[in-house]
Amino acid sequence: MKRPGPLFTLLAGVVLAGGIGIVNLVTGTGVAPVAGAASAAGAASTPSATSAAPAPPKTVAPSEAPKPTVPDPGVPARADYAGRVVGGGASVAVSVRDGHAIAYVCDGKKVEAWLQGATAGGKLDLKGDKNAGLTGSFDATAVTGTVTALGQTWQFTAPTAKKPAGLYRAAPKVKGKTGKVGWIVQPDGSQVGILTTDEDSTPAPVLDPAAGTATVDGAPVTAEPISGLAGSGDFR
Amino acid sequence: MSAPAGNRAAAALLVPLAVGAVVSVVLGVYGNLHTPTGVAVNVAGFSSAQSVKAWLATVVVVLALVQLVSALAMYGKLGGDAPAWVAPVHRWSGRLAFLVSIPVALHCLYALGFQSFDTRVLLHSLLGCFFYGVFVAKMLLLRKDGAPGWSLPVVGGLVFTALVGLWLSASLWFFTRSGLTF
């Protein structure tokens, strides 16, 4: 006596998975370039040439069985990443330099957080003000993890970023007081940023990434790139 | 008498368990090798793909509790014979739970992949692969008449345990960090 019910159940699951998979493929290639394969591949090919780690990507394909004592040859000592969170609601940038990392997450409107911390074996555990945090891991091609800012939590995968893409910071005077700006420039050239003053946070003025300048409150401001590769930025 | 019966029982178990193991391994290997896209299809009315997943998974866990109770009833553990409607409830709540879980799992697998950057994430990745393997094994086991009587409750229990582990390591974690947000 064969009961076909369980097989139909499994079949229905496979069909549903296939349908959603197709929707994912269609929308994934068309709408949201979130760490898209094209930009990831394009940006990932070059930075290891200038970084200190001569890491041949993916020589260790079966990377299970983590051995914490042996440094993974796929983990670069210096790297910069920029991408968007899952769902596209915010941008995230991570810069790594010799065991320290600086990250910035920003939705371009209100929510932002600067995060800092030490790295070990390609793992990130960064902290910021107001319970902001970022955990994840990075290798020669991308950083993957979870970031929390102002009570919102996002998952993300961000490919490596090559100048002018990456993370920028400035401290301009706004109405006589020092404000703080963070920008993330994506590999596709788009950017988001937030200008924070004592009073509130607003979308940042447009940064010219090539020149590294922006106009804030009517005055020109020079932005400092936070780059592990270039070695600029306040890595502690 | 007992030896051939034992062999038959073992043979009845072998195929479902082997197929289930293959499913688990394939999911894990795919999740590990496939480059996570980060792309997700959101559902209208929710603030993020993560909250969609957290709530869908919660629906699945509630249905799984129905599974547990109805299974106990069918095995007479709740006292007396189970009413006739318990078996259909068990079947259809299970089917619904499985189908609701698919979008969640697909997002995990397609957008995020198999990750191991902390204990919670590693545990969740392992449990996710294990869950679908053991679910497939259970579905196939349902069709085997010669399987030993203890096998179905054990495998079903594993399905339930894996699911609760998945929920704890993702949905509950999400709710504790972001609150009960939709």
XYZ file of C-alpha atoms in Angstrom:
418
model
C 0.000 0.000 0.000
C 1.610 3.237 -1.119
C 0.422 6.516 0.284
C 1.106 9.339 -2.168
C 0.272 12.169 0.285
C 3.785 12.763 1.663
C 5.217 12.819 -1.849
C 2.705 15.463 -2.894
C 3.692 17.470 0.161
C 7.339 17.371 -0.824
C 6.489 18.134 -4.434
C 4.422 21.164 -3.439
C 7.381 22.447 -1.432
C 9.740 22.026 -4.362
C 7.320 23.796 -6.706
C 6.884 26.680 -4.269
C 10.636 26.965 -3.785
C 11.121 27.008 -7.540
C 8.517 29.738 -7.984
C 10.052 31.980 -5.335
C 13.478 31.234 -6.736
C 12.415 32.504 -10.136
C 10.957 35.674 -8.605
C 14.232 36.127 -6.718
C 16.279 35.729 -9.854
C 14.127 38.131 -11.847
C 13.967 40.879 -9.233
C 17.492 40.224 -8.027
C 19.098 40.953 -11.369
C 16.774 43.804 -12.245
C 15.899 45.945 -9.262
C 18.096 45.900 -6.215
C 21.837 45.848 -6.849
C 22.568 44.652 -3.337
C 26.073 43.305 -3.445
C 25.183 42.065 -6.886
C 27.323 39.443 -8.490
C 28.448 41.789 -11.250
C 29.704 44.553 -8.985
C 31.194 42.040 -6.582
C 33.180 40.365 -9.314
C 34.239 43.650 -10.852
C 35.396 45.183 -7.619
C 36.915 42.088 -6.122
C 39.503 41.429 -8.800
C 41.872 44.266 -8.011
C 42.345 45.230 -4.374
C 44.505 42.307 -3.337
C 47.180 43.614 -5.656
C 47.690 46.659 -3.463
C 46.921 45.065 -0.131
C 49.522 43.519 2.099
C 47.984 40.078 1.861
C 48.847 38.242 -1.345
C 45.705 36.196 -0.983
C 44.738 33.933 -3.834
C 40.962 33.966 -3.367
C 39.213 30.685 -2.691
C 42.168 28.356 -2.627
C 40.584 26.772 0.416
C 37.183 25.851 -0.911
C 35.969 23.488 1.838
C 36.418 25.978 4.642
C 34.478 24.141 7.298
C 36.251 22.835 10.414
C 37.452 26.254 11.587
C 40.893 26.174 13.125
C 41.198 29.325 15.169
C 44.937 29.020 15.672
C 45.834 29.006 11.985
C 45.212 32.318 10.224
C 43.069 31.835 7.154
C 45.087 32.766 4.067
C 41.857 34.092 2.556
C 41.608 36.827 5.186
C 43.233 40.069 4.045
C 45.038 42.229 6.611
C 43.763 45.380 4.909
C 40.550 45.709 2.979
C 37.656 48.044 2.230
C 34.073 46.984 1.608
C 30.920 48.830 0.627
C 27.445 47.508 -0.055
C 23.828 47.547 0.982
C 21.928 45.620 3.628
C 19.467 42.894 2.686
C 16.338 44.613 1.462
C 18.301 47.696 0.388
C 17.177 49.896 3.292
C 20.646 51.077 4.241
C 24.238 51.131 3.106
C 27.114 49.660 5.037
C 30.860 50.131 4.662
C 33.640 48.313 6.482
C 37.333 49.164 6.434
C 39.877 46.791 7.928
C 43.475 47.622 8.731
C 45.895 45.348 10.576
C 43.548 43.938 13.173
C 41.241 46.931 13.558
C 38.061 47.758 11.739
C 35.872 50.822 11.284
C 32.359 50.432 9.937
C 29.560 52.810 9.131
C 25.927 52.010 8.479
C 23.630 54.676 7.122
C 20.180 54.850 5.583
C 20.777 58.302 4.097
C 17.911 59.801 6.085
C 18.018 59.383 9.871
C 19.636 56.140 10.931
C 23.396 55.923 11.127
C 26.055 54.406 13.327
C 29.835 54.390 13.475
C 31.300 51.140 14.728
C 34.783 50.161 15.776
C 36.609 47.192 17.119
C 39.363 44.647 16.782
C 39.352 41.842 14.242
C 40.768 38.350 14.584
C 40.856 35.573 12.022
C 38.498 37.358 9.674
C 35.839 37.895 12.352
C 34.297 41.241 13.159
C 32.696 42.251 16.454
C 32.346 46.018 16.340
C 30.597 48.348 18.750
C 29.175 51.830 18.481
C 27.179 54.374 20.447
C 23.591 53.697 21.549
C 23.968 49.899 21.503
C 24.953 49.828 17.860
C 26.838 46.706 16.908
C 28.148 44.755 13.979
C 29.160 41.112 13.854
C 30.346 39.276 10.806
C 33.256 37.893 8.870
C 35.295 38.996 5.895
C 37.507 37.462 3.281
C 39.279 38.599 0.136
C 36.037 39.186 -1.732
C 33.304 40.300 0.682
C 32.172 40.979 4.228
C 29.030 39.284 5.574
C 27.267 39.892 8.816
C 24.605 41.562 10.908
C 24.473 45.202 11.918
C 22.242 46.904 14.495
C 21.685 50.649 14.713
C 18.988 52.553 16.624
C 17.111 49.333 17.308
C 17.039 48.228 13.705
C 18.889 45.080 12.682
C 19.960 44.251 9.168
C 21.887 41.462 7.511
C 24.326 42.337 4.777
C 26.895 41.109 2.331
C 29.155 43.798 0.918
C 31.782 43.313 -1.792
C 35.215 44.898 -1.691
C 35.262 48.555 -2.667
C 37.954 50.327 -4.645
C 38.384 54.077 -4.649
C 36.418 56.240 -5.183
C 33.957 53.737 -3.673
C 34.228 53.386 0.073
C 33.784 55.230 3.346
C 34.321 58.966 3.950
C 34.096 61.211 6.992
C 34.166 64.951 7.588
C 33.760 67.293 10.546
C 32.444 70.568 9.133
C 31.297 73.655 11.019
C 27.542 74.069 10.900
C 26.251 77.361 12.329
C 29.428 77.701 14.326
C 29.276 74.217 15.815
C 31.129 71.113 14.734
C 28.995 68.628 12.887
C 29.873 65.147 11.708
C 29.272 63.661 8.278
C 29.618 60.109 7.054
C 29.311 59.057 3.449
C 29.277 55.646 1.797
C 30.072 55.597 -1.900
C 29.005 52.365 -3.576
C 30.981 50.571 -6.299
C 28.204 51.603 -8.706
C 28.873 55.265 -7.916
C 25.745 55.946 -5.882
C 26.179 57.395 -2.404
C 24.373 58.025 0.851
C 25.407 60.156 3.781
C 24.150 61.766 6.953
C 25.091 65.085 8.513
C 24.747 65.014 12.300
C 24.746 68.118 14.450
C 23.776 68.704 18.075
C 20.236 69.318 16.905
C 19.470 66.515 14.488
C 20.523 64.274 11.614
C 19.813 65.182 8.022
C 20.786 63.778 4.633
C 24.334 64.882 3.873
C 25.160 67.157 0.960
C 26.563 65.443 -2.105
C 30.179 64.367 -1.865
C 32.425 64.621 -4.900
C 34.293 61.360 -4.291
C 36.973 62.040 -6.876
C 37.934 65.370 -5.315
C 36.969 64.346 -1.782
C 35.067 67.568 -1.198
C 31.530 68.642 -0.392
C 29.779 71.908 0.364
C 28.307 71.992 3.858
C 26.435 75.048 5.152
C 27.775 77.091 2.251
C 31.433 76.304 2.927
C 33.690 73.797 1.182
C 34.639 70.803 3.296
C 37.299 68.180 2.699
C 36.241 64.606 3.377
C 38.693 62.103 4.777
C 38.554 58.639 3.269
C 38.453 55.836 5.858
C 40.381 53.220 3.981
C 42.272 50.202 5.192
C 43.984 49.826 1.840
C 45.077 53.445 1.622
C 45.847 53.579 5.339
C 43.846 56.749 5.920
C 41.482 57.122 8.822
C 41.714 56.849 12.576
C 42.355 53.125 13.063
C 43.337 52.543 16.651
C 12.036 -14.897 12.526
C 13.570 -11.911 14.242
C 16.579 -11.603 11.945
C 14.626 -11.253 8.669
C 12.198 -8.886 10.391
C 15.135 -6.807 11.597
C 16.565 -6.723 8.108
C 13.274 -5.602 6.660
C 13.013 -2.860 9.232
C 16.553 -1.724 8.507
C 15.902 -1.725 4.771
C 12.740 0.313 5.255
C 14.710 2.881 7.219
C 17.677 2.979 4.916
C 16.267 4.748 1.868
C 14.448 7.589 3.692
C 17.434 8.275 5.923
C 19.862 8.171 2.993
C 17.747 10.535 0.909
C 17.342 12.852 3.886
C 21.097 12.873 4.474
C 21.711 13.721 0.827
C 19.236 16.622 1.032
C 20.978 18.015 4.128
C 24.424 17.788 2.609
C 23.322 19.291 -0.708
C 21.706 22.252 1.067
C 24.823 22.839 3.131
C 27.186 22.589 0.185
C 25.010 24.873 -1.941
C 24.731 27.408 0.875
C 28.483 27.380 1.294
C 29.560 27.567 -2.345
C 26.856 29.859 -3.689
C 27.782 33.532 -3.345
C 25.105 35.151 -1.170
C 23.203 37.677 -3.217
C 21.875 39.771 -0.363
C 18.773 40.285 -2.462
C 15.432 39.543 -0.903
C 11.840 39.759 -1.961
C 10.017 41.694 0.710
C 6.383 41.265 1.655
C 4.173 44.343 1.732
C 3.359 45.593 5.201
C 6.558 44.466 6.865
C 9.453 46.749 7.713
C 12.177 44.412 6.520
C 12.844 41.013 5.038
C 14.092 39.925 8.439
C 10.841 40.684 10.203
C 8.950 38.814 7.484
C 11.139 35.802 8.120
C 10.872 36.063 11.875
C 7.074 36.127 11.751
C 6.714 33.407 9.131
C 9.003 31.216 11.238
C 6.840 31.965 14.257
C 3.785 30.788 12.309
C 5.674 27.607 11.476
C 6.537 27.000 15.122
C 2.908 27.468 16.168
C 1.860 24.953 13.530
C 4.614 22.645 14.757
C 3.118 22.792 18.239
C -0.166 21.672 16.676
C 1.861 18.866 15.096
C 3.289 17.821 18.427
C -0.055 17.791 20.231
C -1.909 16.030 17.414
C 0.856 13.425 17.150
C 0.655 12.768 20.892
C -3.112 12.362 20.512
C -2.750 9.935 17.611
C -0.367 7.803 19.648
C -2.866 7.808 22.521
C -0.584 9.746 24.836
C -3.286 12.231 25.745
C -5.559 9.517 27.108
C -8.093 7.492 25.184
C -8.513 7.209 21.453
C -7.921 10.263 19.339
C -10.989 11.683 17.594
C -11.147 11.075 13.866
C -10.362 14.668 12.995
C -6.941 14.615 14.643
C -5.178 12.805 11.795
C -6.308 15.255 9.075
C -5.413 18.162 11.353
C -1.941 16.663 11.797
C -1.492 16.150 8.053
C -2.707 19.569 6.962
C -1.022 21.601 9.700
C 2.192 19.839 8.753
C 1.790 20.602 5.075
C 0.981 24.213 5.822
C 3.969 24.518 8.159
C 6.287 23.067 5.521
C 5.014 25.408 2.807
C 5.211 28.486 5.049
C 8.790 27.570 5.948
C 9.910 27.459 2.307
C 10.156 31.233 1.645
C 12.101 31.650 4.889
C 14.560 28.895 4.083
C 14.955 30.065 0.516
C 15.856 33.542 1.677
C 18.392 32.123 4.121
C 19.943 29.944 1.481
C 19.813 32.285 -1.497
C 20.467 35.680 0.044
C 22.638 34.755 3.023
C 24.113 31.290 2.507
C 25.747 28.953 5.006
C 27.593 31.180 7.483
C 29.656 30.458 10.568
C 30.789 33.836 11.875
C 29.413 33.216 15.336
C 27.940 30.334 17.297
C 24.333 31.348 16.767
C 24.787 31.678 13.026
C 26.700 28.399 12.730
C 24.078 26.571 14.774
C 21.302 28.081 12.680
C 22.993 27.111 9.411
C 23.566 23.533 10.566
C 20.031 23.164 11.915
C 18.535 24.572 8.713
C 20.266 21.971 6.576
C 19.437 19.232 9.062
C 15.775 20.267 9.279
C 14.963 19.779 5.608
C 16.920 16.543 5.450
C 15.106 15.037 8.403
C 11.783 16.367 7.097
C 12.312 14.613 3.776
C 13.274 11.469 5.656
C 10.073 11.662 7.658
C 7.891 12.173 4.585
C 9.457 9.150 2.918
C 9.234 7.101 6.088
C 5.487 7.671 6.218
C 5.155 5.566 3.088
C 7.157 2.605 4.413
C 5.046 -0.106 6.004
C 7.963 -2.174 7.285
C 9.644 0.540 9.319
C 9.877 -0.059 13.072
C 7.196 1.603 15.141
C 9.582 3.852 17.050
C 11.099 5.371 13.911
C 8.316 7.779 13.013
C 8.039 9.410 16.458
C 11.826 9.688 16.695
C 12.220 11.298 13.271
C 9.176 13.505 13.832
C 10.625 14.563 17.159
C 13.875 15.475 15.455
C 11.972 17.598 12.917
C 10.216 19.412 15.749
C 13.409 19.872 17.779
C 15.333 21.207 14.785
C 12.551 23.649 14.001
C 12.401 24.983 17.544
C 16.190 25.373 17.470
C 15.939 27.294 14.218
C 13.295 29.574 15.662
C 15.265 30.213 18.861
C 18.473 30.964 16.980
C 16.866 33.433 14.560
C 13.348 34.653 15.262
C 13.711 34.905 19.025
C 17.127 36.478 18.609
C 15.622 38.985 16.174
C 12.719 39.816 18.493
C 15.033 40.336 21.459
C 17.101 42.814 19.454
C 14.466 44.612 17.433
C 11.398 44.102 19.589
C 8.175 42.598 18.297
C 8.293 44.618 15.097
C 6.405 43.780 11.958
